[in-house]
Coordinates of C-alpha atoms in Angstrom, one line a residue:
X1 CA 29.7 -8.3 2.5
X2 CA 26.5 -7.1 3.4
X3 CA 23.6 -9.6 3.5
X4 CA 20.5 -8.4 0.9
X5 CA 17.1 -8.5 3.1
X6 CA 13.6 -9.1 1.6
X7 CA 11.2 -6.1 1.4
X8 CA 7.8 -6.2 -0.2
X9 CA 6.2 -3.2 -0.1
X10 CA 3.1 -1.8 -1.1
X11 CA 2.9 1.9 -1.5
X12 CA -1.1 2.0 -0.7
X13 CA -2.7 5.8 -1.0
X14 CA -4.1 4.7 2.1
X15 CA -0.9 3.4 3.8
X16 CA 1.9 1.8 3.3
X17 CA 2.2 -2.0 4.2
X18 CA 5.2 -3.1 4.1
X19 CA 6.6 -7.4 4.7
X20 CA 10.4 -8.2 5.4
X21 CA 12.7 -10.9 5.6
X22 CA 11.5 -14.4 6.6
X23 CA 7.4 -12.6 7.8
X24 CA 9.6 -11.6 10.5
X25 CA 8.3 -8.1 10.3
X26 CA 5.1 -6.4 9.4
X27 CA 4.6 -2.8 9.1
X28 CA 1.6 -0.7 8.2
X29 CA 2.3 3.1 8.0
X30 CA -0.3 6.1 7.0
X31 CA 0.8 7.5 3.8
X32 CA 1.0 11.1 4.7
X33 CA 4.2 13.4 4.9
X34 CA 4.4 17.2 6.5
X35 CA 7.0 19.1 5.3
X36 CA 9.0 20.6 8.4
X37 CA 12.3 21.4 10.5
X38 CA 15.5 20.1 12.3
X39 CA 14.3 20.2 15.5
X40 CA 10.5 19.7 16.0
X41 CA 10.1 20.8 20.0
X42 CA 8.8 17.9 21.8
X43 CA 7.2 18.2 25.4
X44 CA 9.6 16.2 27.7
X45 CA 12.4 15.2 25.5
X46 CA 13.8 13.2 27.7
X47 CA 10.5 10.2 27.8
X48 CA 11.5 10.9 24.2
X49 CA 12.7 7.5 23.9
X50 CA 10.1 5.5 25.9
X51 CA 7.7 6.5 23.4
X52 CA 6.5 4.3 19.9
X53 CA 8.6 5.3 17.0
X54 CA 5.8 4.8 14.7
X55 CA 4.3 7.6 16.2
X56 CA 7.2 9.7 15.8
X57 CA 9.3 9.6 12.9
X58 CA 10.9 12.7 11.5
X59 CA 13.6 12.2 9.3
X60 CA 15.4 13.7 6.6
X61 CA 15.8 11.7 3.2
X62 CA 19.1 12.5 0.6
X63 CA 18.3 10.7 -2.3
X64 CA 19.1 11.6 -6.0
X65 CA 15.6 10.0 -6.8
X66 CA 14.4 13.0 -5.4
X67 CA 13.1 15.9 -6.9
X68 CA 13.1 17.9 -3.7
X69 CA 16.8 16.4 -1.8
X70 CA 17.5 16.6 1.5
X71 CA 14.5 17.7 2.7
X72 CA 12.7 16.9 6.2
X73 CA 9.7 15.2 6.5
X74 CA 6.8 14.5 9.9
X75 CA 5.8 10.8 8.2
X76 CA 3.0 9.1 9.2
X77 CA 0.8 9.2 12.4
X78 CA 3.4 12.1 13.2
X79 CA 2.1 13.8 9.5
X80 CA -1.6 14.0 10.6
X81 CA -0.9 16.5 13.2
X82 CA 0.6 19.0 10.9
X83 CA -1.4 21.8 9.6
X84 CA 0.3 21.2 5.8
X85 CA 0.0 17.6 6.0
X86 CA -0.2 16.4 2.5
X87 CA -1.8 12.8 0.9
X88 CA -1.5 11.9 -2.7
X89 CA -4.1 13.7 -5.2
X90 CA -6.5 12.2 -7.3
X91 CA -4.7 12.1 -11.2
X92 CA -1.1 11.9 -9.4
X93 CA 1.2 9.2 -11.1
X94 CA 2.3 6.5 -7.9
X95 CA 5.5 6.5 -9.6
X96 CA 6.5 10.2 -10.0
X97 CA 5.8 11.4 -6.8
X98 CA 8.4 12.0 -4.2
X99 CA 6.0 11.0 -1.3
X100 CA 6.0 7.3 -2.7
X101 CA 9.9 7.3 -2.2
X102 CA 9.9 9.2 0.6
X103 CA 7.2 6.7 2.3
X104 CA 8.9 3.6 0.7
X105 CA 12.7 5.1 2.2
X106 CA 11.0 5.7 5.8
X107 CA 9.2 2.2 5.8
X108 CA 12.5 0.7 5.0
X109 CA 14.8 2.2 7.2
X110 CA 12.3 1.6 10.1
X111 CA 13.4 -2.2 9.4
X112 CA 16.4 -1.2 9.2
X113 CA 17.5 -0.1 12.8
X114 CA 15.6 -2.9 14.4
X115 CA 17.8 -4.7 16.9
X116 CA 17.1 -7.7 15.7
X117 CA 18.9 -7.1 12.2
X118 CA 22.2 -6.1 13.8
X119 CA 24.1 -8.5 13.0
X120 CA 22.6 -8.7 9.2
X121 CA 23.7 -4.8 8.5
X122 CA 26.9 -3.5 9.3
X123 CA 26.9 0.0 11.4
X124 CA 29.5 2.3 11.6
X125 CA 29.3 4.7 14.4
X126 CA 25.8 5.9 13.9
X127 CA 25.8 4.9 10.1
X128 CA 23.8 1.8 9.0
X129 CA 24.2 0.2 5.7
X130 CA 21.3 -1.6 4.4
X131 CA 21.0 -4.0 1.4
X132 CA 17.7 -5.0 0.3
X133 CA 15.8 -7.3 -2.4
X134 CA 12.8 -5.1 -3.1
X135 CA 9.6 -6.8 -4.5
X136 CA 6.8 -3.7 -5.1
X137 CA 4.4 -2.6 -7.5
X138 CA 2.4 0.4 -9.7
X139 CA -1.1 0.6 -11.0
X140 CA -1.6 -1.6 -13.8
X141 CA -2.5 2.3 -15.9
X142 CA 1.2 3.2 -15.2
X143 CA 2.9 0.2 -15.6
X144 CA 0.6 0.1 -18.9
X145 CA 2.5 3.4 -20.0
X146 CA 5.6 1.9 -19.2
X147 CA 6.3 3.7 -16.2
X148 CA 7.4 0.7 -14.3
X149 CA 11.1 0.8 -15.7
X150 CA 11.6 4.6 -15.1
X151 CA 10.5 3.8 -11.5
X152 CA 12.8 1.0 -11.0
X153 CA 15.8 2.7 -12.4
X154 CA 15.6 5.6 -9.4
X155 CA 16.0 2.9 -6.8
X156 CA 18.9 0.7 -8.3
X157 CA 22.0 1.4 -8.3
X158 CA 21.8 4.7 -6.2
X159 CA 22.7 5.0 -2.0
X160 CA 19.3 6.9 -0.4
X161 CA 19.9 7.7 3.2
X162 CA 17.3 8.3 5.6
X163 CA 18.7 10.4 9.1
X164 CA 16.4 10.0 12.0
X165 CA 16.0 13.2 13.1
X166 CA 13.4 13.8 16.6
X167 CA 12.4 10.1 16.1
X168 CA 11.8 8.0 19.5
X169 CA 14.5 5.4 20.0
X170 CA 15.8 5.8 17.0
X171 CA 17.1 9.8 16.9
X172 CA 21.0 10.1 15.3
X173 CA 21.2 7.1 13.3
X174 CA 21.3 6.9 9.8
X175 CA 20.7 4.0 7.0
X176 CA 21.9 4.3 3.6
X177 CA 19.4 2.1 1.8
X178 CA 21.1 0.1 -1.6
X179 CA 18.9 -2.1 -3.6
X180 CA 20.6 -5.1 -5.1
X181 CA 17.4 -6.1 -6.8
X182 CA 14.3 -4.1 -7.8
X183 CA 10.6 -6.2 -9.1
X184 CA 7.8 -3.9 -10.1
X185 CA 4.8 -5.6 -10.5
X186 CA 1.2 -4.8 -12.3
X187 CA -1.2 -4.4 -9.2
X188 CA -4.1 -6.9 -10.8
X189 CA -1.3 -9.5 -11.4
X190 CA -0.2 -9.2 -8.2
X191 CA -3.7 -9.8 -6.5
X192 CA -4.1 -12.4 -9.0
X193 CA -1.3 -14.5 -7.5
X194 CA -2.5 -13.9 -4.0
X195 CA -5.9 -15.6 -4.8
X196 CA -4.4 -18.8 -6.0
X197 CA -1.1 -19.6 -4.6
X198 CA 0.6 -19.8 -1.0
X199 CA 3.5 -18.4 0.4
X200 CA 5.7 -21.4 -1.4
X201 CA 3.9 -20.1 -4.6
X202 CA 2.1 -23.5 -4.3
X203 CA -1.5 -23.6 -6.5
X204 CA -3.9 -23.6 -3.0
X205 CA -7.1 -22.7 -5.1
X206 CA -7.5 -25.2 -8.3
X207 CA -10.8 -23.9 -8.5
X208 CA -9.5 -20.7 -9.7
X209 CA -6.9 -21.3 -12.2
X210 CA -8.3 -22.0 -15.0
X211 CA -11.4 -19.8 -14.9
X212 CA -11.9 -16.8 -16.7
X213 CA -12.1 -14.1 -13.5
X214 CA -11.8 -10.2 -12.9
X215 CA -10.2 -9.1 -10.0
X216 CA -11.1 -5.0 -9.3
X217 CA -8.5 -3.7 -7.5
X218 CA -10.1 -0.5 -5.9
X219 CA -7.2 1.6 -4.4
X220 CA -7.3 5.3 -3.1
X221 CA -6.4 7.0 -6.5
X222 CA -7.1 4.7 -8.7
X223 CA -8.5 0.6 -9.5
X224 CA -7.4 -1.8 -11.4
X225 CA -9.5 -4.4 -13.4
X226 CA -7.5 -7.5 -14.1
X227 CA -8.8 -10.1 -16.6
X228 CA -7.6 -13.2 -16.2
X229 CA -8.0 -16.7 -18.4
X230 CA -5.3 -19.2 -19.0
X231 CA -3.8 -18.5 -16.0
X232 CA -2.6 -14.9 -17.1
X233 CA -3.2 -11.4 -17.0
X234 CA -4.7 -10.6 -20.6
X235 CA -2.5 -6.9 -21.1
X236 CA -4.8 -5.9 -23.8
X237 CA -8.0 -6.2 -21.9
X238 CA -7.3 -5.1 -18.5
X239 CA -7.7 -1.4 -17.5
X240 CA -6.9 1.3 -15.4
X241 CA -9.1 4.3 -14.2
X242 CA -8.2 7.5 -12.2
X243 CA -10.9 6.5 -9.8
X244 CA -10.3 5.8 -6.4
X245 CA -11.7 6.4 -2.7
X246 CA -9.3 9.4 -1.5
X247 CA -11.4 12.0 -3.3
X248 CA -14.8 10.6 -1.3
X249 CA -13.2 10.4 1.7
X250 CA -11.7 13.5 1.3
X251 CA -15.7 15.3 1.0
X252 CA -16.5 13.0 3.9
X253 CA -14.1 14.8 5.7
X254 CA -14.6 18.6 4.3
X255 CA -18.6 17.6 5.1
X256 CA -18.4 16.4 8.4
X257 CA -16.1 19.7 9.5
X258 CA -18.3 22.3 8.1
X259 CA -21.5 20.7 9.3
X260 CA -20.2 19.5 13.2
X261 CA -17.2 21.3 13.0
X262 CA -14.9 18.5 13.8
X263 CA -11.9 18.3 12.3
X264 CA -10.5 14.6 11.2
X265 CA -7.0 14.3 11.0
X266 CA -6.4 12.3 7.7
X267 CA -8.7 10.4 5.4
X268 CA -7.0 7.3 8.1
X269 CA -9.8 8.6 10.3
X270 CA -12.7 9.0 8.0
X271 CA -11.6 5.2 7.0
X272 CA -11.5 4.2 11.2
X273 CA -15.1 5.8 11.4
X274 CA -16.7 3.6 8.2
X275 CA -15.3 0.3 8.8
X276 CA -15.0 -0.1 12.4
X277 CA -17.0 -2.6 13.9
X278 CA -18.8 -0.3 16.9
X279 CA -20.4 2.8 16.3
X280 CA -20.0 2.6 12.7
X281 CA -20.7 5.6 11.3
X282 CA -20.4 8.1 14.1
X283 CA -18.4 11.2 15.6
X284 CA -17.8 12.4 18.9
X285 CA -19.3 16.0 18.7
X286 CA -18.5 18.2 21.9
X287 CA -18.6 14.9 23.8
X288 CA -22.1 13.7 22.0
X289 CA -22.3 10.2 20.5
X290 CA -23.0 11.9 16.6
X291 CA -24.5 9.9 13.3
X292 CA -22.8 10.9 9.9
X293 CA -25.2 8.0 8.3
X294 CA -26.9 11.0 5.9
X295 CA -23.1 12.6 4.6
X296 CA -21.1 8.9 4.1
X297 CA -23.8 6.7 2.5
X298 CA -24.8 9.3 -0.2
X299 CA -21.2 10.2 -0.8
X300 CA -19.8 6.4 -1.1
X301 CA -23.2 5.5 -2.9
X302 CA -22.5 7.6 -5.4
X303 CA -18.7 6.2 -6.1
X304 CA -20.5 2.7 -5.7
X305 CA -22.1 3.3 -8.4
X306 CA -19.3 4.4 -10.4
X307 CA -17.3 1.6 -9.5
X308 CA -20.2 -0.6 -10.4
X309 CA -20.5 0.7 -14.1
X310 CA -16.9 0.1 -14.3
X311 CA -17.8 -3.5 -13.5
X312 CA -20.5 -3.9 -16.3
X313 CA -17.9 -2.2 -19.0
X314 CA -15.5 -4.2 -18.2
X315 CA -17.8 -7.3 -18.1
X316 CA -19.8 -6.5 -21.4
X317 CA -16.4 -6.8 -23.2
X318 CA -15.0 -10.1 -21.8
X319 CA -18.8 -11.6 -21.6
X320 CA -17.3 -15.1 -20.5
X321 CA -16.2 -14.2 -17.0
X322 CA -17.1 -16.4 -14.2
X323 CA -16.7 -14.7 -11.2
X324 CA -15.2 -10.8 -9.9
X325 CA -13.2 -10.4 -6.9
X326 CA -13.2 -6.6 -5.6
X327 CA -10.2 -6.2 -3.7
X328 CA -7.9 -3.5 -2.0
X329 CA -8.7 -0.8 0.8
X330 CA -11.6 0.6 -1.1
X331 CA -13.2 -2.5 -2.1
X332 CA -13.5 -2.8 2.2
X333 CA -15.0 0.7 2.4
X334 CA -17.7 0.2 -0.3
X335 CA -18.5 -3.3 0.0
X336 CA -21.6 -3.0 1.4
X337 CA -22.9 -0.8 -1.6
X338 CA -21.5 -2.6 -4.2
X339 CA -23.3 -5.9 -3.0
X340 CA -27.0 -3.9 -2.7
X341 CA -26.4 -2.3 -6.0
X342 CA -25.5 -5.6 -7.4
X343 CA -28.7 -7.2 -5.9
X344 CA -30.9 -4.5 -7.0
X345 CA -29.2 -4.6 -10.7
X346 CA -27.2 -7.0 -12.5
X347 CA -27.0 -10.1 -10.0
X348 CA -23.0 -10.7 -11.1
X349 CA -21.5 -13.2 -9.8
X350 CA -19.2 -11.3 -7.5
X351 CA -16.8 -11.8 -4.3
X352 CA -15.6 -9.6 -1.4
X353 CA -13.0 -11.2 1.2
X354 CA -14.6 -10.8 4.6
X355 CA -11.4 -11.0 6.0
X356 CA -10.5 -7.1 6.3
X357 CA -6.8 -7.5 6.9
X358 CA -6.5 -10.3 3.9
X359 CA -8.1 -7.8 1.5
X360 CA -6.2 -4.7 2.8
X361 CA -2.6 -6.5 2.7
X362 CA -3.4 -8.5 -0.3
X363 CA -0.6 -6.9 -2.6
X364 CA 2.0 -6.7 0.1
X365 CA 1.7 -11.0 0.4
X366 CA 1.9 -10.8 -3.0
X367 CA 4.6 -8.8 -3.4
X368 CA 6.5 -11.0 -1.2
X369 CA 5.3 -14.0 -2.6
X370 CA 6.5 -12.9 -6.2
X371 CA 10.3 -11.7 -4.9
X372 CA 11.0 -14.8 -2.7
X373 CA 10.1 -17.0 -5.8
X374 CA 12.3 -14.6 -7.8
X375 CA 15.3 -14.9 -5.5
X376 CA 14.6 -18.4 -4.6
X377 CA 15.2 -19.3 -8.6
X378 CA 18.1 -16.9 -8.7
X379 CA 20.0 -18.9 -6.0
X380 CA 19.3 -22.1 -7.6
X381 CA 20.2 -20.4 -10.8
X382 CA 23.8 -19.2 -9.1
X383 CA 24.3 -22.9 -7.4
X384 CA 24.2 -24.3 -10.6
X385 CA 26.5 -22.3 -12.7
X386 CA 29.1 -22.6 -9.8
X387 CA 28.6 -26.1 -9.8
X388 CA 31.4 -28.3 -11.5
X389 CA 30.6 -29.8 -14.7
X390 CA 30.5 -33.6 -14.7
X391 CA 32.5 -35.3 -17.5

């Protein structure tokens, strides 16, 4: 019998960041596909397999979730090299397009062939069959509009195969993915449990549990507003908003070619250039050390601002909030904004996590927080049914 794995996996518009089995295996992969063919030429095919294969995958997914089947895909790092590259568009549904499966089917096959889990999934030939335990979410506007159980019902209960195709290490093989278990969590719930409880689901921040809070959520398509008292997510106030950072970074992007003429790969790069530590805000134009100050502040001042009246809406109607926490990818590119339009406004009491990598992979721990509690209580659930009944 085939051994079920933990996945949880976040489905970012940014990237996907993905937690497996026992945290022995992390991966974080841009979420951009490229439509292409069988066999992609590669220059010296035979260091073909010395290379990363994060840097390569091109596969081919069969999957009856699919609208478009047995199509083949550049995923990834390989994506942003293609000239028809695509991310997902502001006003797209997480949970009706076939790049989220596509993304989520590559990320998990990836685990998949790892060495390490030969002896957890049977292979046959060049066949691998993989069973997982998949904790995952949506944005709290589509699970809202019930979109959660649709979702759920493509992955269960259907065999999706992913073939590597001209994929470094790993070319030939195939996985046929199963799910034995599917979770589909609200996004603000999810960040919700990350702030207050461990890995053991284990209350490490009293302080927090029984205040009245707002966690903003700002992802690449959309954000989230969780309100949260009594130690739940109140449904009926919190909201969902087609408002993200991909369409900003996306300008950033159109702006900097047509004024330097350089040409960014992915909104991954436009990301890289406003949040790295050195040389923040420059570009390498014709070898020249470049500022693009003037183009990113006034475009990500402007969708500070929007995410800040957002804020005071949301606020204004639950008026006995104690404290908001912005978190996700886009809460780390406008952070700095936020705080001096919040200084220079309202004075809320408000939180970032300076910690770049907590805030970035905060749904992913809680994912996997959420489905190892949920299996965890199945087992003892199963142990106690098959347990003999004392007389």
């Amino acid at each position: 019998m085939t051994k079920s794995r933990i996945a949880a996996v976040d489905v970012g518009n940014d990237s996907i960041k993905a937690i497996f089995g026992e945290f022995d295996n992390e991966l974080n992969i841009p979420n951009i596909v490229a439509r292409d063919t069988e066999d992609r030429p590669v220059i010296g095919i035979e260091e073909l397999d010395t290379k990363d294969p994060l840097e390569g995958i091109h596969i081919r997914v069969h999957s009856p979730a699919l609208k478009d089947n047995n199509a083949i895909y550049r995923v990834g790092n390989l994506a942003t090299k293609s000239d028809n590259a695509t991310e997902l568009d502001p006003g797209s549904s997480k949970s009706e397009e076939d790049q989220t499966l596509i993304m989520l089917f590559a990320t998990l096959a990836l685990d998949a062939v790892k060495e390490e889990n030969a002896k957890l999934f049977p292979k046959s030939k060049n066949v691998i069959d993989a069973n997982y335990t998949l904790g995952t979410g949506l944005p709290l506007r589509e699970v809202k509009e019930g979109k959660d159980a649709g979702y759920r019902s493509k992955l269960v209960g259907s065999v999706h195969q992913v073939e590597f195709l001209v994929t470094p290490k790993f070319q030939g093989l195939k996985v046929n993915i199963k799910f034995d278990e599917v979770k589909v969590y609200p996004e603000g719930f999810a960040a919700y449990i990350n702030l207050v409880m461990d890995n053991s689901l284990k209350i490490i921040n009293k302080d927090l549990i029984d205040r009245r809070i707002l966690i903003q959520d700002i992802g690449g398509l959309s954000t989230d507003i969780a309100v949260i008292k009594n130690r739940n997510v109140d449904d009926d106030k919190a909201q969902g908003f087609n408002l993200g950072v991909s369409e900003a970074l996306e300008q950033i992007r159109e702006e900097i070619r047509s004024k330097h003429g350089v040409e960014l790969d992915s909104r991954t790069d436009v990301v890289e250039i406003i949040t790295r530590k050195n040389d923040r805000n420059h570009i390498m134009v014709k070898g020249s050390r470049t500022s693009v100050h003037d183009i990113t502040d006034r475009i990500l001042l402007e969708l500070a601002k929007k995410q800040y009246r957002l804020l005071r809406n949301v606020w204004a109607k639950n008026s006995q909030t104690e404290i908001c926490y912005f978190v996700g990818g886009g809460a780390t590119v406008l952070k700095e904004y936020i705080k001096t339009l919040n200084n220079n406004l309202d004075g809320y009491n408000i939180e970032f996590f300076e910690d770049e990598k907590e805030s970035i992979w905060m749904m992913a721990n809680a994912y996997y927080k959420l489905i190892m509690d949920y299996v965890k209580k199945s087992e003892k659930s199963s142990k106690a049914a098959s347990e003999p009944v004392k007389s």
